[in-house]
């Protein structure tokens, strides 16, 4: 259980293990349930196109007490990249915490922030973590540059 009292549903870890062990998915997007009591899966996809994943994250919505704003999200993405100098291909499962600086309602943003560690702790085998608060930080090239050099 997280500091916020939010629980991670068993489906979250089961799907993550499918991504990690069987490569069944390219990414998984997690969200808080509508009543803000559980972390649930919004989508698990085999789509290899980063732009499609990015658009889903950037266009996510959250609502609270009749108001709607940009939606924070958690995601895991199975990054595949080439090492410099032709040293081979690597895979790294990246945990992404998306919480836009502008346009996000306060309650969803705070609940996501206080629930992040519970989800991360439930997902054994993460290779890197990215905290993204603006669109530049969720660009493929930005994340790839950081994870391929071990910065995140």
PDB file of N, CA, C and O in Angstrom, residues 38-98:
ATOM      1  N   UNK A  38      -7.036   2.558  -6.230  1.00  0.00           N
ATOM      2  CA  UNK A  38      -6.197   1.494  -6.786  1.00  0.00           C
ATOM      3  C   UNK A  38      -5.414   1.995  -7.987  1.00  0.00           C
ATOM      4  O   UNK A  38      -5.876   2.861  -8.718  1.00  0.00           O
ATOM      5  N   UNK A  39      -4.241   1.385  -8.189  1.00  0.00           N
ATOM      6  CA  UNK A  39      -3.509   1.570  -9.431  1.00  0.00           C
ATOM      7  C   UNK A  39      -3.929   0.416 -10.333  1.00  0.00           C
ATOM      8  O   UNK A  39      -3.847  -0.754  -9.938  1.00  0.00           O
ATOM      9  N   UNK A  40      -4.403   0.756 -11.529  1.00  0.00           N
ATOM     10  CA  UNK A  40      -4.920  -0.239 -12.477  1.00  0.00           C
ATOM     11  C   UNK A  40      -4.238  -0.050 -13.831  1.00  0.00           C
ATOM     12  O   UNK A  40      -3.589   0.967 -14.084  1.00  0.00           O
ATOM     13  N   UNK A  41      -4.425  -1.033 -14.699  1.00  0.00           N
ATOM     14  CA  UNK A  41      -3.867  -0.935 -16.045  1.00  0.00           C
ATOM     15  C   UNK A  41      -4.852  -0.191 -16.942  1.00  0.00           C
ATOM     16  O   UNK A  41      -6.028  -0.550 -17.009  1.00  0.00           O
ATOM     17  N   UNK A  42      -4.347   0.837 -17.590  1.00  0.00           N
ATOM     18  CA  UNK A  42      -5.149   1.538 -18.590  1.00  0.00           C
ATOM     19  C   UNK A  42      -5.004   0.847 -19.941  1.00  0.00           C
ATOM     20  O   UNK A  42      -5.969   0.692 -20.676  1.00  0.00           O
ATOM     21  N   UNK A  43      -3.773   0.434 -20.270  1.00  0.00           N
ATOM     22  CA  UNK A  43      -3.533  -0.232 -21.544  1.00  0.00           C
ATOM     23  C   UNK A  43      -2.223  -1.003 -21.494  1.00  0.00           C
ATOM     24  O   UNK A  43      -1.233  -0.523 -20.946  1.00  0.00           O
ATOM     25  N   UNK A  44      -2.233  -2.189 -22.096  1.00  0.00           N
ATOM     26  CA  UNK A  44      -1.016  -2.964 -22.338  1.00  0.00           C
ATOM     27  C   UNK A  44      -0.976  -3.189 -23.838  1.00  0.00           C
ATOM     28  O   UNK A  44      -1.945  -3.687 -24.413  1.00  0.00           O
ATOM     29  N   UNK A  45       0.114  -2.798 -24.492  1.00  0.00           N
ATOM     30  CA  UNK A  45       0.133  -2.780 -25.955  1.00  0.00           C
ATOM     31  C   UNK A  45       1.408  -3.403 -26.521  1.00  0.00           C
ATOM     32  O   UNK A  45       2.483  -3.311 -25.922  1.00  0.00           O
ATOM     33  N   UNK A  46       1.262  -3.955 -27.714  1.00  0.00           N
ATOM     34  CA  UNK A  46       2.406  -4.477 -28.465  1.00  0.00           C
ATOM     35  C   UNK A  46       2.881  -3.479 -29.521  1.00  0.00           C
ATOM     36  O   UNK A  46       3.851  -3.745 -30.220  1.00  0.00           O
ATOM     37  N   UNK A  47       2.212  -2.341 -29.626  1.00  0.00           N
ATOM     38  CA  UNK A  47       2.533  -1.321 -30.638  1.00  0.00           C
ATOM     39  C   UNK A  47       3.966  -0.815 -30.434  1.00  0.00           C
ATOM     40  O   UNK A  47       4.288  -0.244 -29.398  1.00  0.00           O
ATOM     41  N   UNK A  48       4.839  -0.998 -31.436  1.00  0.00           N
ATOM     42  CA  UNK A  48       6.238  -0.591 -31.272  1.00  0.00           C
ATOM     43  C   UNK A  48       6.510   0.898 -31.536  1.00  0.00           C
ATOM     44  O   UNK A  48       7.641   1.351 -31.354  1.00  0.00           O
ATOM     45  N   UNK A  49       5.497   1.653 -31.928  1.00  0.00           N
ATOM     46  CA  UNK A  49       5.711   3.061 -32.289  1.00  0.00           C
ATOM     47  C   UNK A  49       5.709   3.962 -31.060  1.00  0.00           C
ATOM     48  O   UNK A  49       4.691   4.117 -30.392  1.00  0.00           O
ATOM     49  N   UNK A  50       6.855   4.580 -30.786  1.00  0.00           N
ATOM     50  CA  UNK A  50       6.998   5.476 -29.631  1.00  0.00           C
ATOM     51  C   UNK A  50       5.980   6.616 -29.692  1.00  0.00           C
ATOM     52  O   UNK A  50       5.413   7.003 -28.682  1.00  0.00           O
ATOM     53  N   UNK A  51       5.761   7.168 -30.872  1.00  0.00           N
ATOM     54  CA  UNK A  51       4.865   8.309 -31.008  1.00  0.00           C
ATOM     55  C   UNK A  51       3.448   7.977 -30.534  1.00  0.00           C
ATOM     56  O   UNK A  51       2.784   8.824 -29.935  1.00  0.00           O
ATOM     57  N   UNK A  52       2.991   6.771 -30.807  1.00  0.00           N
ATOM     58  CA  UNK A  52       1.648   6.370 -30.360  1.00  0.00           C
ATOM     59  C   UNK A  52       1.596   6.290 -28.837  1.00  0.00           C
ATOM     60  O   UNK A  52       0.637   6.753 -28.214  1.00  0.00           O
ATOM     61  N   UNK A  53       2.627   5.695 -28.250  1.00  0.00           N
ATOM     62  CA  UNK A  53       2.727   5.633 -26.787  1.00  0.00           C
ATOM     63  C   UNK A  53       2.771   7.045 -26.202  1.00  0.00           C
ATOM     64  O   UNK A  53       2.031   7.383 -25.285  1.00  0.00           O
ATOM     65  N   UNK A  54       3.629   7.872 -26.746  1.00  0.00           N
ATOM     66  CA  UNK A  54       3.804   9.244 -26.263  1.00  0.00           C
ATOM     67  C   UNK A  54       2.495  10.026 -26.334  1.00  0.00           C
ATOM     68  O   UNK A  54       2.131  10.725 -25.385  1.00  0.00           O
ATOM     69  N   UNK A  55       1.773   9.898 -27.429  1.00  0.00           N
ATOM     70  CA  UNK A  55       0.499  10.611 -27.572  1.00  0.00           C
ATOM     71  C   UNK A  55      -0.515  10.167 -26.520  1.00  0.00           C
ATOM     72  O   UNK A  55      -1.278  10.988 -26.009  1.00  0.00           O
ATOM     73  N   UNK A  56      -0.534   8.894 -26.212  1.00  0.00           N
ATOM     74  CA  UNK A  56      -1.466   8.405 -25.185  1.00  0.00           C
ATOM     75  C   UNK A  56      -1.126   9.001 -23.827  1.00  0.00           C
ATOM     76  O   UNK A  56      -2.014   9.384 -23.070  1.00  0.00           O
ATOM     77  N   UNK A  57       0.147   9.087 -23.516  1.00  0.00           N
ATOM     78  CA  UNK A  57       0.578   9.677 -22.238  1.00  0.00           C
ATOM     79  C   UNK A  57       0.245  11.171 -22.215  1.00  0.00           C
ATOM     80  O   UNK A  57      -0.334  11.680 -21.261  1.00  0.00           O
ATOM     81  N   UNK A  58       0.619  11.880 -23.269  1.00  0.00           N
ATOM     82  CA  UNK A  58       0.429  13.327 -23.307  1.00  0.00           C
ATOM     83  C   UNK A  58      -1.043  13.736 -23.308  1.00  0.00           C
ATOM     84  O   UNK A  58      -1.382  14.822 -22.830  1.00  0.00           O
ATOM     85  N   UNK A  59      -1.911  12.898 -23.845  1.00  0.00           N
ATOM     86  CA  UNK A  59      -3.328  13.232 -23.943  1.00  0.00           C
ATOM     87  C   UNK A  59      -4.178  12.632 -22.833  1.00  0.00           C
ATOM     88  O   UNK A  59      -5.409  12.732 -22.878  1.00  0.00           O
ATOM     89  N   UNK A  60      -3.551  12.039 -21.842  1.00  0.00           N
ATOM     90  CA  UNK A  60      -4.298  11.438 -20.732  1.00  0.00           C
ATOM     91  C   UNK A  60      -5.023  12.526 -19.946  1.00  0.00           C
ATOM     92  O   UNK A  60      -4.551  13.651 -19.820  1.00  0.00           O
ATOM     93  N   UNK A  61      -6.173  12.166 -19.422  1.00  0.00           N
ATOM     94  CA  UNK A  61      -7.001  13.090 -18.638  1.00  0.00           C
ATOM     95  C   UNK A  61      -7.260  12.510 -17.259  1.00  0.00           C
ATOM     96  O   UNK A  61      -7.248  11.305 -17.063  1.00  0.00           O
ATOM     97  N   UNK A  62      -7.496  13.383 -16.307  1.00  0.00           N
ATOM     98  CA  UNK A  62      -7.896  12.984 -14.957  1.00  0.00           C
ATOM     99  C   UNK A  62      -9.011  13.927 -14.517  1.00  0.00           C
ATOM    100  O   UNK A  62      -9.015  15.100 -14.871  1.00  0.00           O
ATOM    101  N   UNK A  63      -9.935  13.385 -13.746  1.00  0.00           N
ATOM    102  CA  UNK A  63     -11.005  14.239 -13.242  1.00  0.00           C
ATOM    103  C   UNK A  63     -11.144  14.046 -11.739  1.00  0.00           C
ATOM    104  O   UNK A  63     -10.792  13.014 -11.187  1.00  0.00           O
ATOM    105  N   UNK A  64     -11.645  15.099 -11.116  1.00  0.00           N
ATOM    106  CA  UNK A  64     -11.864  15.077  -9.667  1.00  0.00           C
ATOM    107  C   UNK A  64     -12.923  16.121  -9.336  1.00  0.00           C
ATOM    108  O   UNK A  64     -12.789  17.282  -9.727  1.00  0.00           O
ATOM    109  N   UNK A  65     -13.946  15.670  -8.655  1.00  0.00           N
ATOM    110  CA  UNK A  65     -15.054  16.540  -8.242  1.00  0.00           C
ATOM    111  C   UNK A  65     -15.607  17.372  -9.389  1.00  0.00           C
ATOM    112  O   UNK A  65     -15.800  18.585  -9.285  1.00  0.00           O
ATOM    113  N   UNK A  66     -15.844  16.706 -10.518  1.00  0.00           N
ATOM    114  CA  UNK A  66     -16.474  17.357 -11.657  1.00  0.00           C
ATOM    115  C   UNK A  66     -15.562  18.188 -12.533  1.00  0.00           C
ATOM    116  O   UNK A  66     -15.998  18.738 -13.530  1.00  0.00           O
ATOM    117  N   UNK A  67     -14.304  18.300 -12.176  1.00  0.00           N
ATOM    118  CA  UNK A  67     -13.351  19.054 -12.986  1.00  0.00           C
ATOM    119  C   UNK A  67     -12.432  18.076 -13.710  1.00  0.00           C
ATOM    120  O   UNK A  67     -12.158  16.997 -13.213  1.00  0.00           O
ATOM    121  N   UNK A  68     -11.946  18.502 -14.883  1.00  0.00           N
ATOM    122  CA  UNK A  68     -11.042  17.653 -15.650  1.00  0.00           C
ATOM    123  C   UNK A  68      -9.776  18.429 -15.983  1.00  0.00           C
ATOM    124  O   UNK A  68      -9.816  19.628 -16.243  1.00  0.00           O
ATOM    125  N   UNK A  69      -8.659  17.712 -15.969  1.00  0.00           N
ATOM    126  CA  UNK A  69      -7.375  18.313 -16.315  1.00  0.00           C
ATOM    127  C   UNK A  69      -6.494  17.277 -16.986  1.00  0.00           C
ATOM    128  O   UNK A  69      -6.922  16.145 -17.242  1.00  0.00           O
ATOM    129  N   UNK A  70      -5.282  17.663 -17.263  1.00  0.00           N
ATOM    130  CA  UNK A  70      -4.314  16.713 -17.810  1.00  0.00           C
ATOM    131  C   UNK A  70      -4.103  15.611 -16.776  1.00  0.00           C
ATOM    132  O   UNK A  70      -4.092  15.870 -15.579  1.00  0.00           O
ATOM    133  N   UNK A  71      -3.903  14.405 -17.270  1.00  0.00           N
ATOM    134  CA  UNK A  71      -3.799  13.268 -16.358  1.00  0.00           C
ATOM    135  C   UNK A  71      -2.393  12.763 -16.162  1.00  0.00           C
ATOM    136  O   UNK A  71      -1.716  12.420 -17.129  1.00  0.00           O
ATOM    137  N   UNK A  72      -1.953  12.702 -14.927  1.00  0.00           N
ATOM    138  CA  UNK A  72      -0.696  12.006 -14.663  1.00  0.00           C
ATOM    139  C   UNK A  72      -0.848  10.526 -15.014  1.00  0.00           C
ATOM    140  O   UNK A  72      -1.966   9.995 -15.014  1.00  0.00           O
ATOM    141  N   UNK A  73       0.243   9.854 -15.304  1.00  0.00           N
ATOM    142  CA  UNK A  73       0.228   8.427 -15.588  1.00  0.00           C
ATOM    143  C   UNK A  73       1.563   7.826 -15.180  1.00  0.00           C
ATOM    144  O   UNK A  73       2.578   8.507 -15.105  1.00  0.00           O
ATOM    145  N   UNK A  74       1.526   6.525 -14.952  1.00  0.00           N
ATOM    146  CA  UNK A  74       2.734   5.725 -14.809  1.00  0.00           C
ATOM    147  C   UNK A  74       2.786   4.822 -16.024  1.00  0.00           C
ATOM    148  O   UNK A  74       1.748   4.440 -16.576  1.00  0.00           O
ATOM    149  N   UNK A  75       3.985   4.442 -16.437  1.00  0.00           N
ATOM    150  CA  UNK A  75       4.122   3.513 -17.553  1.00  0.00           C
ATOM    151  C   UNK A  75       5.428   2.748 -17.421  1.00  0.00           C
ATOM    152  O   UNK A  75       6.370   3.210 -16.767  1.00  0.00           O
ATOM    153  N   UNK A  76       5.467   1.595 -18.039  1.00  0.00           N
ATOM    154  CA  UNK A  76       6.730   0.889 -18.258  1.00  0.00           C
ATOM    155  C   UNK A  76       6.842   0.681 -19.759  1.00  0.00           C
ATOM    156  O   UNK A  76       5.854   0.392 -20.440  1.00  0.00           O
ATOM    157  N   UNK A  77       8.057   0.874 -20.260  1.00  0.00           N
ATOM    158  CA  UNK A  77       8.309   0.778 -21.695  1.00  0.00           C
ATOM    159  C   UNK A  77       9.557  -0.060 -21.888  1.00  0.00           C
ATOM    160  O   UNK A  77      10.581   0.175 -21.241  1.00  0.00           O
ATOM    161  N   UNK A  78       9.487  -1.052 -22.757  1.00  0.00           N
ATOM    162  CA  UNK A  78      10.629  -1.922 -23.047  1.00  0.00           C
ATOM    163  C   UNK A  78      11.465  -1.272 -24.149  1.00  0.00           C
ATOM    164  O   UNK A  78      11.188  -1.440 -25.327  1.00  0.00           O
ATOM    165  N   UNK A  79      12.469  -0.508 -23.722  1.00  0.00           N
ATOM    166  CA  UNK A  79      13.345   0.205 -24.652  1.00  0.00           C
ATOM    167  C   UNK A  79      14.357  -0.752 -25.245  1.00  0.00           C
ATOM    168  O   UNK A  79      14.987  -1.520 -24.529  1.00  0.00           O
ATOM    169  N   UNK A  80      14.533  -0.672 -26.546  1.00  0.00           N
ATOM    170  CA  UNK A  80      15.592  -1.407 -27.207  1.00  0.00           C
ATOM    171  C   UNK A  80      16.452  -0.381 -27.920  1.00  0.00           C
ATOM    172  O   UNK A  80      15.937   0.497 -28.610  1.00  0.00           O
ATOM    173  N   UNK A  81      17.772  -0.479 -27.750  1.00  0.00           N
ATOM    174  CA  UNK A  81      18.652   0.499 -28.356  1.00  0.00           C
ATOM    175  C   UNK A  81      19.995  -0.121 -28.685  1.00  0.00           C
ATOM    176  O   UNK A  81      20.380  -1.150 -28.131  1.00  0.00           O
ATOM    177  N   UNK A  82      20.688   0.524 -29.611  1.00  0.00           N
ATOM    178  CA  UNK A  82      22.008   0.083 -30.042  1.00  0.00           C
ATOM    179  C   UNK A  82      23.078   0.795 -29.227  1.00  0.00           C
ATOM    180  O   UNK A  82      22.986   1.999 -29.008  1.00  0.00           O
ATOM    181  N   UNK A  83      24.067   0.043 -28.797  1.00  0.00           N
ATOM    182  CA  UNK A  83      25.193   0.640 -28.093  1.00  0.00           C
ATOM    183  C   UNK A  83      26.099   1.355 -29.086  1.00  0.00           C
ATOM    184  O   UNK A  83      26.197   0.945 -30.245  1.00  0.00           O
ATOM    185  N   UNK A  84      26.756   2.391 -28.606  1.00  0.00           N
ATOM    186  CA  UNK A  84      27.676   3.132 -29.466  1.00  0.00           C
ATOM    187  C   UNK A  84      28.828   2.222 -29.870  1.00  0.00           C
ATOM    188  O   UNK A  84      29.239   1.339 -29.119  1.00  0.00           O
ATOM    189  N   UNK A  85      29.367   2.452 -31.057  1.00  0.00           N
ATOM    190  CA  UNK A  85      30.510   1.678 -31.523  1.00  0.00           C
ATOM    191  C   UNK A  85      30.143   0.281 -32.000  1.00  0.00           C
ATOM    192  O   UNK A  85      31.019  -0.575 -32.112  1.00  0.00           O
ATOM    193  N   UNK A  86      28.863   0.026 -32.232  1.00  0.00           N
ATOM    194  CA  UNK A  86      28.451  -1.273 -32.751  1.00  0.00           C
ATOM    195  C   UNK A  86      28.639  -2.420 -31.772  1.00  0.00           C
ATOM    196  O   UNK A  86      28.864  -3.558 -32.177  1.00  0.00           O
ATOM    197  N   UNK A  87      28.548  -2.127 -30.479  1.00  0.00           N
ATOM    198  CA  UNK A  87      28.778  -3.151 -29.464  1.00  0.00           C
ATOM    199  C   UNK A  87      27.563  -4.016 -29.183  1.00  0.00           C
ATOM    200  O   UNK A  87      27.581  -4.841 -28.278  1.00  0.00           O
ATOM    201  N   UNK A  88      26.489  -3.829 -29.943  1.00  0.00           N
ATOM    202  CA  UNK A  88      25.330  -4.689 -29.772  1.00  0.00           C
ATOM    203  C   UNK A  88      24.069  -3.948 -29.389  1.00  0.00           C
ATOM    204  O   UNK A  88      24.052  -2.728 -29.238  1.00  0.00           O
ATOM    205  N   UNK A  89      23.014  -4.727 -29.207  1.00  0.00           N
ATOM    206  CA  UNK A  89      21.701  -4.207 -28.860  1.00  0.00           C
ATOM    207  C   UNK A  89      21.411  -4.484 -27.398  1.00  0.00           C
ATOM    208  O   UNK A  89      21.767  -5.544 -26.887  1.00  0.00           O
ATOM    209  N   UNK A  90      20.764  -3.556 -26.735  1.00  0.00           N
ATOM    210  CA  UNK A  90      20.389  -3.724 -25.330  1.00  0.00           C
ATOM    211  C   UNK A  90      18.906  -3.426 -25.165  1.00  0.00           C
ATOM    212  O   UNK A  90      18.317  -2.659 -25.915  1.00  0.00           O
ATOM    213  N   UNK A  91      18.329  -4.040 -24.155  1.00  0.00           N
ATOM    214  CA  UNK A  91      16.959  -3.763 -23.744  1.00  0.00           C
ATOM    215  C   UNK A  91      16.991  -3.275 -22.307  1.00  0.00           C
ATOM    216  O   UNK A  91      17.759  -3.786 -21.496  1.00  0.00           O
ATOM    217  N   UNK A  92      16.148  -2.315 -22.026  1.00  0.00           N
ATOM    218  CA  UNK A  92      16.021  -1.811 -20.668  1.00  0.00           C
ATOM    219  C   UNK A  92      14.560  -1.473 -20.435  1.00  0.00           C
ATOM    220  O   UNK A  92      13.955  -0.766 -21.231  1.00  0.00           O
ATOM    221  N   UNK A  93      14.002  -2.005 -19.359  1.00  0.00           N
ATOM    222  CA  UNK A  93      12.616  -1.689 -19.009  1.00  0.00           C
ATOM    223  C   UNK A  93      12.640  -0.398 -18.195  1.00  0.00           C
ATOM    224  O   UNK A  93      13.246  -0.336 -17.122  1.00  0.00           O
ATOM    225  N   UNK A  94      11.983   0.617 -18.739  1.00  0.00           N
ATOM    226  CA  UNK A  94      12.020   1.952 -18.157  1.00  0.00           C
ATOM    227  C   UNK A  94      10.671   2.265 -17.495  1.00  0.00           C
ATOM    228  O   UNK A  94       9.619   2.110 -18.104  1.00  0.00           O
ATOM    229  N   UNK A  95      10.737   2.695 -16.242  1.00  0.00           N
ATOM    230  CA  UNK A  95       9.559   3.159 -15.521  1.00  0.00           C
ATOM    231  C   UNK A  95       9.434   4.652 -15.760  1.00  0.00           C
ATOM    232  O   UNK A  95      10.377   5.406 -15.532  1.00  0.00           O
ATOM    233  N   UNK A  96       8.280   5.085 -16.243  1.00  0.00           N
ATOM    234  CA  UNK A  96       8.048   6.499 -16.549  1.00  0.00           C
ATOM    235  C   UNK A  96       6.931   7.015 -15.655  1.00  0.00           C
ATOM    236  O   UNK A  96       5.850   6.436 -15.593  1.00  0.00           O
ATOM    237  N   UNK A  97       7.214   8.085 -14.967  1.00  0.00           N
ATOM    238  CA  UNK A  97       6.208   8.770 -14.165  1.00  0.00           C
ATOM    239  C   UNK A  97       5.931  10.103 -14.849  1.00  0.00           C
ATOM    240  O   UNK A  97       6.796  10.969 -14.905  1.00  0.00           O
ATOM    241  N   UNK A  98       4.734  10.240 -15.405  1.00  0.00           N
ATOM    242  CA  UNK A  98       4.342  11.445 -16.140  1.00  0.00           C
ATOM    243  C   UNK A  98       3.386  12.253 -15.283  1.00  0.00           C
ATOM    244  O   UNK A  98       2.331  11.779 -14.893  1.00  0.00           O
TER     245      UNK A  98
END
